[in-house]
mmCIF file of C-alpha atoms in Angstrom:
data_model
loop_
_atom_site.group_PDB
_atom_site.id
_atom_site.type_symbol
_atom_site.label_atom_id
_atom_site.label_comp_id
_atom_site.label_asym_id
_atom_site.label_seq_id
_atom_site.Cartn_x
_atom_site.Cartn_y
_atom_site.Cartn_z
ATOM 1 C CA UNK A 2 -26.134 -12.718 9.489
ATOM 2 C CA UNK A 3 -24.236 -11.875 6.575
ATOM 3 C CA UNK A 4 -21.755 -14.124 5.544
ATOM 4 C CA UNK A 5 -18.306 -12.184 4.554
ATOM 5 C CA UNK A 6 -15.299 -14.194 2.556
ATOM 6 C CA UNK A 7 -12.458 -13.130 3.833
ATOM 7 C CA UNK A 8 -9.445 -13.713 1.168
ATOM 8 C CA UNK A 9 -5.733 -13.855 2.372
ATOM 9 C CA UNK A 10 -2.294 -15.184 1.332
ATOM 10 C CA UNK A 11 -1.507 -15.085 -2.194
ATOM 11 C CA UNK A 12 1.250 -15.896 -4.515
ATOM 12 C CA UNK A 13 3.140 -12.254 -4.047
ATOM 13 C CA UNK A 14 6.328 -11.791 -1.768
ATOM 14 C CA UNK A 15 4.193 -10.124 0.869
ATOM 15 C CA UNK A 16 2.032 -12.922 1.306
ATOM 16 C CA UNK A 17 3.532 -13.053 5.617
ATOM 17 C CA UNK A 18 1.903 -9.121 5.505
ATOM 18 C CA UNK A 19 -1.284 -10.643 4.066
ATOM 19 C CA UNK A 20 -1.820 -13.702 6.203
ATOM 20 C CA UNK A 21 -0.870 -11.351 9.433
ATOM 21 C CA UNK A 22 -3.404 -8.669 8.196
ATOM 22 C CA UNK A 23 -6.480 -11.132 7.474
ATOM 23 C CA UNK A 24 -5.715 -12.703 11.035
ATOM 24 C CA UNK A 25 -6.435 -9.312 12.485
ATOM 25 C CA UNK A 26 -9.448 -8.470 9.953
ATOM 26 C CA UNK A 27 -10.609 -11.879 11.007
ATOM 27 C CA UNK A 28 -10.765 -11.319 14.842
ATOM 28 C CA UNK A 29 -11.993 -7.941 14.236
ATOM 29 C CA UNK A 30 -15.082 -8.735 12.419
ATOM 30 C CA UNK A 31 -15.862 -11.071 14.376
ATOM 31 C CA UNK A 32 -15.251 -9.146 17.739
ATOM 32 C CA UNK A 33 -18.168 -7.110 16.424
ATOM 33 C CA UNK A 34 -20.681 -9.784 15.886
ATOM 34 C CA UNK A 35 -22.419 -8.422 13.218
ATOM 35 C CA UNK A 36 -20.801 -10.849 10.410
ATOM 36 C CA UNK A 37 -20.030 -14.380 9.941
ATOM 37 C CA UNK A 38 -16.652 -14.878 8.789
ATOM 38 C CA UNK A 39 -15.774 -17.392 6.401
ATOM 39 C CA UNK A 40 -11.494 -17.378 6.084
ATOM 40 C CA UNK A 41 -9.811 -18.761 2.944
ATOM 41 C CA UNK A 42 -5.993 -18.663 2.265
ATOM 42 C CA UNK A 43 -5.129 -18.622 -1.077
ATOM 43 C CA UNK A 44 -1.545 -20.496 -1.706
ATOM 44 C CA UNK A 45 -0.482 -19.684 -5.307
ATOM 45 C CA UNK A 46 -3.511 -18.168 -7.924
ATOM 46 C CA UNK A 47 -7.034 -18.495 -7.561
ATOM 47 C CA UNK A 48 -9.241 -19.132 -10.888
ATOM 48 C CA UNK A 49 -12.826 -17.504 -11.310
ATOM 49 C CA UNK A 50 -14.161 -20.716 -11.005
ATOM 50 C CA UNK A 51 -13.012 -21.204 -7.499
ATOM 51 C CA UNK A 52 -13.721 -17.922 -6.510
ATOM 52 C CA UNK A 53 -17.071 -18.565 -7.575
ATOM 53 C CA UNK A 54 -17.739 -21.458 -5.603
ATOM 54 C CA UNK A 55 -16.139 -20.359 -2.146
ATOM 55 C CA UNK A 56 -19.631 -18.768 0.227
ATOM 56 C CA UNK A 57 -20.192 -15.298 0.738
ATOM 57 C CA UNK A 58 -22.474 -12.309 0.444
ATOM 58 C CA UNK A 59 -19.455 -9.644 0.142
ATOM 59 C CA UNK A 60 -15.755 -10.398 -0.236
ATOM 60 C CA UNK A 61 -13.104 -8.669 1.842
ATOM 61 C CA UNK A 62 -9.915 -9.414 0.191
ATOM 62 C CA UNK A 63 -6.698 -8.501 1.995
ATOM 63 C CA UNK A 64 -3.796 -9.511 -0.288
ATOM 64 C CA UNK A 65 -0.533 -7.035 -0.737
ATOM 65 C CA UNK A 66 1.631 -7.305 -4.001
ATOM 66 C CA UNK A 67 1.131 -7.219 -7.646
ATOM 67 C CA UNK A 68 -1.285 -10.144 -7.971
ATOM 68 C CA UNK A 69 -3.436 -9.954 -4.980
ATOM 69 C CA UNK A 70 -3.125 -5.897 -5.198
ATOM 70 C CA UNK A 71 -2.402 -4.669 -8.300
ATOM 71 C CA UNK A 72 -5.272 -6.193 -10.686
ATOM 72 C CA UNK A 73 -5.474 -10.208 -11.182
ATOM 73 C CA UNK A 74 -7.123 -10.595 -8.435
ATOM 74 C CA UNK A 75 -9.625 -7.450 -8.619
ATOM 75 C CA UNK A 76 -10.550 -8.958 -12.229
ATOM 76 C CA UNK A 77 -11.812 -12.078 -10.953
ATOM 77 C CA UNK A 78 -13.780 -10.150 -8.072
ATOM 78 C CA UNK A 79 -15.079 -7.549 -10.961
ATOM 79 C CA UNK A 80 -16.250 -10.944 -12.872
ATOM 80 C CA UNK A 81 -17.370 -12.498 -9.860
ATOM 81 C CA UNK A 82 -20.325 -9.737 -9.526
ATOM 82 C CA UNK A 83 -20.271 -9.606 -5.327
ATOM 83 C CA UNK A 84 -19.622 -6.970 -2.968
ATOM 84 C CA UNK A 85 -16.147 -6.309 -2.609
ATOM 85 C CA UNK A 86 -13.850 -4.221 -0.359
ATOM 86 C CA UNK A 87 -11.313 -2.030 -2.185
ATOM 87 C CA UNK A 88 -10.523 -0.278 -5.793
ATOM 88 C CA UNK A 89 -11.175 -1.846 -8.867
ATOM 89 C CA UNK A 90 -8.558 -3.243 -11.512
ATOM 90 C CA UNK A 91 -7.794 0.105 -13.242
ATOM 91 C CA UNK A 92 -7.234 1.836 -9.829
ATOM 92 C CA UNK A 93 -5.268 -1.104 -8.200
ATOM 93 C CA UNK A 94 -3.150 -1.341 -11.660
ATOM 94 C CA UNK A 95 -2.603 1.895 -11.484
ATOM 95 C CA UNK A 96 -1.974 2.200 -8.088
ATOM 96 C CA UNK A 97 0.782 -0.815 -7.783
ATOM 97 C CA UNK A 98 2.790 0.560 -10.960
ATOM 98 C CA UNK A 99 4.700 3.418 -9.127
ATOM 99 C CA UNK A 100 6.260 5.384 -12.696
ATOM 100 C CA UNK A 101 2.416 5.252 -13.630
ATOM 101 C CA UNK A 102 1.281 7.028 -10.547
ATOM 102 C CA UNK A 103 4.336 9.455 -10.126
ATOM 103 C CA UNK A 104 3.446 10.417 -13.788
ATOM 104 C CA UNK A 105 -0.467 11.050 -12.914
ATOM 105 C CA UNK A 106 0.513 13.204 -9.581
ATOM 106 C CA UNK A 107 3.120 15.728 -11.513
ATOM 107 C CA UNK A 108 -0.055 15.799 -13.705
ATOM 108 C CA UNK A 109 -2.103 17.302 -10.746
ATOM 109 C CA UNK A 110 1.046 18.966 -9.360
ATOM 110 C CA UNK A 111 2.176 16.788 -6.170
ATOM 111 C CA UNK A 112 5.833 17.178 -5.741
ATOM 112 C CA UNK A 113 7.150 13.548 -6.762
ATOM 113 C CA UNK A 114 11.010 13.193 -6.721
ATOM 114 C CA UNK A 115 12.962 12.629 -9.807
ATOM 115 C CA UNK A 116 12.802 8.931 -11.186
ATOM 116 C CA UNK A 117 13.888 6.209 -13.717
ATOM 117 C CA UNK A 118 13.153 2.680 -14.635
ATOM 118 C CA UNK A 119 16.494 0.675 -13.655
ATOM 119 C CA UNK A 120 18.493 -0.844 -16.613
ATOM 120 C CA UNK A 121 20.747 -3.534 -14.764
ATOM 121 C CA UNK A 122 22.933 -3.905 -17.045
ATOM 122 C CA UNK A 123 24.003 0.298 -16.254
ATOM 123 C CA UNK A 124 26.613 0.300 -14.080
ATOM 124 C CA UNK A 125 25.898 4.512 -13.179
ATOM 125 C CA UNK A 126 22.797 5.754 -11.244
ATOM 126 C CA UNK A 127 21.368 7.193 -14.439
ATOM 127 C CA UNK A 128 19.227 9.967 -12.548
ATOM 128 C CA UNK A 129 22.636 10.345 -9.901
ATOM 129 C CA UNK A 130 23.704 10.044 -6.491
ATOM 130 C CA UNK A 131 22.027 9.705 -3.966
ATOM 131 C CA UNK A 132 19.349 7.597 -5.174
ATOM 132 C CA UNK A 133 16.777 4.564 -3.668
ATOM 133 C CA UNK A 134 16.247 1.765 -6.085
ATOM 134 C CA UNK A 135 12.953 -0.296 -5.810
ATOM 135 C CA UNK A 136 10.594 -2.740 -7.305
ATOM 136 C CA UNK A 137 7.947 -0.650 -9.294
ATOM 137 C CA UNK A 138 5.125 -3.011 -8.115
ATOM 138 C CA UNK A 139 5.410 -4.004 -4.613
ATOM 139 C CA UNK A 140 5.477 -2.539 -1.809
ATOM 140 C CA UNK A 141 6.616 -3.556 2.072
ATOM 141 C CA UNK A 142 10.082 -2.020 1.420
ATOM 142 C CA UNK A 143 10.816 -5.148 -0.622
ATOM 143 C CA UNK A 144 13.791 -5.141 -2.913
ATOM 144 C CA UNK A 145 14.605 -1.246 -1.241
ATOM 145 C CA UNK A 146 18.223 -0.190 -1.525
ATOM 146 C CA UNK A 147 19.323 3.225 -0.181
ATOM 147 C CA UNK A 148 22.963 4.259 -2.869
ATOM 148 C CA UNK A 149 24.403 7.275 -0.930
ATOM 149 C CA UNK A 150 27.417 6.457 -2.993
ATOM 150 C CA UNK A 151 29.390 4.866 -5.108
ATOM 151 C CA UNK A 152 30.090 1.911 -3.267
ATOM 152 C CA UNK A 153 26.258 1.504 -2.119
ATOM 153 C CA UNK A 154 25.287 1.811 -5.976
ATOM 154 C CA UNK A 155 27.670 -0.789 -6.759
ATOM 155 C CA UNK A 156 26.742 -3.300 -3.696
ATOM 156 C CA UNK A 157 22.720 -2.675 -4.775
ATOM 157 C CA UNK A 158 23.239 -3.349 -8.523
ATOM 158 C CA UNK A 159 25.276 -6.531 -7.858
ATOM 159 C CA UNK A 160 22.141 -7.804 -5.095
ATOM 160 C CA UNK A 161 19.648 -6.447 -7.535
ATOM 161 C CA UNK A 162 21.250 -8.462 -10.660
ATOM 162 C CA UNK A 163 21.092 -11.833 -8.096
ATOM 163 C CA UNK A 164 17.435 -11.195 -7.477
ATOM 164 C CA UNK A 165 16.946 -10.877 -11.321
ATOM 165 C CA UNK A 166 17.973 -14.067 -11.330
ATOM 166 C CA UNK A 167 15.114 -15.487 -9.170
ATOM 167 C CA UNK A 168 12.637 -12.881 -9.636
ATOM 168 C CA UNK A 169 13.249 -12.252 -13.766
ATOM 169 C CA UNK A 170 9.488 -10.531 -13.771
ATOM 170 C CA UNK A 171 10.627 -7.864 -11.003
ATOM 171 C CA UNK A 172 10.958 -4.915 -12.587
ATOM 172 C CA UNK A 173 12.796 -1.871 -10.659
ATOM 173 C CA UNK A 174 13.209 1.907 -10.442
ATOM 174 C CA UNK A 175 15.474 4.400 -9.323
ATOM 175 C CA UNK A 176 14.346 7.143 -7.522
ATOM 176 C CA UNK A 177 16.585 10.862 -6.510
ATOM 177 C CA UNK A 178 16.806 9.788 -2.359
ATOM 178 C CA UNK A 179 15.444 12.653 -0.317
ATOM 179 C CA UNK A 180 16.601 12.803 3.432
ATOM 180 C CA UNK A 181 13.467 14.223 5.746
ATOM 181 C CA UNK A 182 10.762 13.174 7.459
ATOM 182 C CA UNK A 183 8.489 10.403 6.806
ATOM 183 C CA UNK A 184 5.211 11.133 6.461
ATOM 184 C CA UNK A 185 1.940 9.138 5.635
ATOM 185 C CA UNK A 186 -1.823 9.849 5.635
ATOM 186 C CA UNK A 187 -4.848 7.137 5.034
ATOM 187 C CA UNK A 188 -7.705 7.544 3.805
ATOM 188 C CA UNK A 189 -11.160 6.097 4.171
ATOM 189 C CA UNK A 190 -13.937 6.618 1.923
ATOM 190 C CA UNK A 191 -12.353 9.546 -0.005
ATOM 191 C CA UNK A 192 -11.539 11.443 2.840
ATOM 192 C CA UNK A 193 -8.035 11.885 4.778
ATOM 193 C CA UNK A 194 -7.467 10.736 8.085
ATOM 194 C CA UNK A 195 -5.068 12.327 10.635
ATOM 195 C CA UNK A 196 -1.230 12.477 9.241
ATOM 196 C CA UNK A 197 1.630 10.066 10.871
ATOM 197 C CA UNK A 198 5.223 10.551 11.320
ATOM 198 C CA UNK A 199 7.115 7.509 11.878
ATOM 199 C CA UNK A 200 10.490 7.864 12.917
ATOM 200 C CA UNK A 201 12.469 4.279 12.927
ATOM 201 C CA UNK A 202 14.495 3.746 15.671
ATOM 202 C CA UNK A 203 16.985 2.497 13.108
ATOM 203 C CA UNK A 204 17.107 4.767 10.482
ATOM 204 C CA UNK A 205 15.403 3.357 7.375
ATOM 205 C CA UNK A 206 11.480 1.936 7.649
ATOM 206 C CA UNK A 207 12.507 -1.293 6.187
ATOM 207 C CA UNK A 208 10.593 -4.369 6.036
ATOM 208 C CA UNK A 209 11.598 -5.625 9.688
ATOM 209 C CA UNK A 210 10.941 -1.929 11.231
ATOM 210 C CA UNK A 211 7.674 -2.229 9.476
ATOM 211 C CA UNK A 212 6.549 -5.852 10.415
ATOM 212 C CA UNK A 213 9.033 -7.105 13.302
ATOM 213 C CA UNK A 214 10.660 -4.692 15.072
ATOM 214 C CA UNK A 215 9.249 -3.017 18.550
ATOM 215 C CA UNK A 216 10.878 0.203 17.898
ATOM 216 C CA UNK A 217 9.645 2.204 15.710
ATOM 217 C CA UNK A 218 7.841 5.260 17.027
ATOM 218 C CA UNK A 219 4.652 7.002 15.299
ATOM 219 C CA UNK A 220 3.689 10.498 16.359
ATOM 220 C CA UNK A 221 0.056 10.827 15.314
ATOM 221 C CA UNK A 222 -0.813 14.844 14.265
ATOM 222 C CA UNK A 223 2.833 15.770 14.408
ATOM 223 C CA UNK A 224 3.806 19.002 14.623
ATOM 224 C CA UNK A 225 4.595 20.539 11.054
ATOM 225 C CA UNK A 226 5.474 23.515 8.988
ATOM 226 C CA UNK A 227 2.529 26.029 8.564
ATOM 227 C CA UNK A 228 0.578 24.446 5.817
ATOM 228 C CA UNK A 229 2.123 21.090 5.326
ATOM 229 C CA UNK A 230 -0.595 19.560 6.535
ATOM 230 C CA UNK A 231 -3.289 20.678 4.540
ATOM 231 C CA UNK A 232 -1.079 19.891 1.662
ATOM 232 C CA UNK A 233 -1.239 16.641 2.083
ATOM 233 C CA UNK A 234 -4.515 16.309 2.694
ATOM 234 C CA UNK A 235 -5.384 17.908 -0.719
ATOM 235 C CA UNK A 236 -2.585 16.086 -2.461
ATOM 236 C CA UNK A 237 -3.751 12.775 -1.204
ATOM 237 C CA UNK A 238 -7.279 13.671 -1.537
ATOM 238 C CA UNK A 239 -6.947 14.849 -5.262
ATOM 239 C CA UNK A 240 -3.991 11.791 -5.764
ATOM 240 C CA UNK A 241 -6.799 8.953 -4.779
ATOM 241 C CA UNK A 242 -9.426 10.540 -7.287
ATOM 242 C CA UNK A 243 -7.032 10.748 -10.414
ATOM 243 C CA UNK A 244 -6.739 7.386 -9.870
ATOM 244 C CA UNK A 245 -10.432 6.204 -9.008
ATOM 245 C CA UNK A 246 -9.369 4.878 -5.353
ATOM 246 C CA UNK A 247 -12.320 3.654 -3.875
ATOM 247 C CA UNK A 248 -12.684 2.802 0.293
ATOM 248 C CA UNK A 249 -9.594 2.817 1.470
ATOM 249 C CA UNK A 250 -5.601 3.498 0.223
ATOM 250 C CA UNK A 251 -2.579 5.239 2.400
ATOM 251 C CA UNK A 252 -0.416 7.465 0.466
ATOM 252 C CA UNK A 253 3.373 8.159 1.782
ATOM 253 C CA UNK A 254 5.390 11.036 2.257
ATOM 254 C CA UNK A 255 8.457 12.523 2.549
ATOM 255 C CA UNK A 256 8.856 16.127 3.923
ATOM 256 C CA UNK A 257 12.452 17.735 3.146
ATOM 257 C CA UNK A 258 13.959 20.440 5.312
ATOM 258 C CA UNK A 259 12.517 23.358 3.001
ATOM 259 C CA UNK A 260 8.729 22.045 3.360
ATOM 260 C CA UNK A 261 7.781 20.389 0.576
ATOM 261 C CA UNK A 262 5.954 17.183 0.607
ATOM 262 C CA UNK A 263 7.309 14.939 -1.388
ATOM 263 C CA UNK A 264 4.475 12.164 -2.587
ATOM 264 C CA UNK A 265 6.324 8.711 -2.901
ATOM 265 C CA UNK A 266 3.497 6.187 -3.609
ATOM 266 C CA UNK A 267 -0.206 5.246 -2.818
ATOM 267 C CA UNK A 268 -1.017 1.526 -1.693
ATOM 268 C CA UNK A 269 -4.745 0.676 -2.290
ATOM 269 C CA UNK A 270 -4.773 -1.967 0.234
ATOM 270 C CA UNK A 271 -2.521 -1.384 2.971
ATOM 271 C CA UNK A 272 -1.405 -3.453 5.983
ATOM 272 C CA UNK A 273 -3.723 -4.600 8.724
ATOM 273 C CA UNK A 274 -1.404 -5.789 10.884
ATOM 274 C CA UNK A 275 -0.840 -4.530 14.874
ATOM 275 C CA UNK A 276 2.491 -2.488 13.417
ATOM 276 C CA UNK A 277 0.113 -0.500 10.066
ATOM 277 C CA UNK A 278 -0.691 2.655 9.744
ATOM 278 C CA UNK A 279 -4.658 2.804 8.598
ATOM 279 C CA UNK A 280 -6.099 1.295 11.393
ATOM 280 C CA UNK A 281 -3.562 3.631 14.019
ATOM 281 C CA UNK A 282 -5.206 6.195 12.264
ATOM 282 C CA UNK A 283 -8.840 5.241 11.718
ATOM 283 C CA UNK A 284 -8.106 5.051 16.019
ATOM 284 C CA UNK A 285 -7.414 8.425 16.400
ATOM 285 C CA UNK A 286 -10.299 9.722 15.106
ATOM 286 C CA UNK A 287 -12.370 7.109 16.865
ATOM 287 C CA UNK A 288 -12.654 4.168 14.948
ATOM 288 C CA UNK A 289 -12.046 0.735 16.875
ATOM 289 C CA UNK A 290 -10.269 -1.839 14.376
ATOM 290 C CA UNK A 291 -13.840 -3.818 14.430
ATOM 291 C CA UNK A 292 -15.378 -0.366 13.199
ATOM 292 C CA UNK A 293 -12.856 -0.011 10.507
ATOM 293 C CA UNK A 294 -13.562 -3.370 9.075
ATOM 294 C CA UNK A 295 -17.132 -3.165 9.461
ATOM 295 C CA UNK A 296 -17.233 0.705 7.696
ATOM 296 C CA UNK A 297 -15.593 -1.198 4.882
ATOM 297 C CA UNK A 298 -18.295 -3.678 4.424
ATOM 298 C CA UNK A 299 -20.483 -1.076 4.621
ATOM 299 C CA UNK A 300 -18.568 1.073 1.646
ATOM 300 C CA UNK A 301 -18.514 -2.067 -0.691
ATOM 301 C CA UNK A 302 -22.283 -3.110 -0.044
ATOM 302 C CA UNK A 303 -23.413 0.635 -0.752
ATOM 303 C CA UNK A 304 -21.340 0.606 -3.957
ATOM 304 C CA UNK A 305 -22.301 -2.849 -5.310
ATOM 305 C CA UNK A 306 -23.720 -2.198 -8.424
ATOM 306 C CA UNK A 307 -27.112 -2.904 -8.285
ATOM 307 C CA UNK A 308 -28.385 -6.318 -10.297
#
């Protein structure tokens, strides 16, 4: 039986997201009996050394954040020479830095709304009101501020400057706020799975809508303008090759009222967790959490490079 590592935790603020999503990866791979799971939580860094020497024919890691997402971490797995699922470190670099990515889609032509790396020390939106400021690498809504005004911009400048303060490496963006529907599509092995609206019972798909919260509601194959959806498809389709996505990513959306699709970011390895979006979608079109986990095995075994 082939013996898979399964790497969780991490030093980056969405290490709750990562322990929560190898927890389900976990059960899920072994609910299918075809793998022997070997768990290991990493609690800051991890060197190549001790990478090395934890067991394992193929490596599943399931981190979210800069480190365990957006490069260090597919480095040592590059070095490391296994099986691995996920993009490699130009893709997940890439991928995590969101100014790099909304550059390479208005290269392809995907709709991406206007944008700016945040100065702090600016007191005035310097793309305009209304605007969303957050972190350019991470994702789980953390660090989000919605500035409809004035006094919003003001209140999110003043928290932003106090999480400078613990979090000096953080760096942010501003991006023009769009009000419509939110829209996201996964994709597995190069290919798009069905589209899902989610519509927050709140308003906003924060961190606790995402993660916490029962309420949230998401409409599998909504109902959409005549073309959106293939759209998307090819955006997200042509997004994850400019960027050499490999396996898996899910890329987000937001539809305004005049039907355009508005492309806000791609996340290479997204949640696993009973509220995320990939595996509600890889279930629509058949696929059993245990078969999603398992197809991934299967992608990073058939792409190992061969030794």
């Amino acid at each position: 039986m082939t013996r898979v590592l399964l790497l969780g935790g991490g030093p980056d603020a969405e290490r709750q997201v990562s322990l929560n999503s190898a927890q389900s990866v976990a059960a899920a791979l072994r609910s299918s009996g075809r793998w022997q799971v070997i768990e290991h939580t990493i609690e800051q860094h991890l060197s190549g050394d001790q990478l090395a020497a934890l067991p394992g024919e193929v490596i599943f890691p399931i981190l979210h954040g800069p480190w365990g997402e957006g490069g260090p971490l597919q480095d040592l797995l590059e070095a490391d020479g296994r099986p691995y699922v996920s993009s490699g470190p130009v893709a997940a670099r890439m991928a995590m830095d969101k100014i790099a990515t909304k550059i390479l889609a208005a290269g392809l032509g995907i709709p991406t709304a206007p944008s700016a790396v945040l100065n702090l020390a600016d007191d005035v939106c310097p793309i305009g009101l209304p605007a969303v400021i957050k972190p350019v690498h991470e994702g789980s809504s953390v660090g989000l501020h919605i500035c409809l005004d004035h006094t919003s911009w003001a209140l999110a400048i003043a928290s932003s400057r106090e999480n400078h303060a613990r979090v000096p490496n953080r760096v942010l963006m501003v991006e023009r706020h769009i009000r419509g529907r939110e829209l996201t599509v996964g994709m597995l092995d190069g290919s798009p799975l069905p589209i899902i609206e989610i519509q927050p019972a709140q308003g906003v798909y924060d961190y606790e809508a995402k993660y916490t919260r029962e309420d949230t509601r998401y409409v599998i194959n909504p109902e959409l303008p005549s073309g959106v959806a293939e759209r998307i498809a090819r955006h997200s389709t042509l997004l994850a090759r400019g960027l050499g996505v490999r396996h898996l990513a899910r890329v987000d959306y937001l539809l305004d009222g005049a039907g355009v699709a508005w492309m806000l970011e791609i996340n290479t390895l997204p949640g696993f967790t009973s509220h995320s979006l990939l595996p509600q979608a890889a279930r629509a079109v058949g696929l059993t959490m245990p078969d999603l986990c398992t197809r991934l095995i299967e992608l990073a075994l058939r792409d190992a490079p061969r030794r």
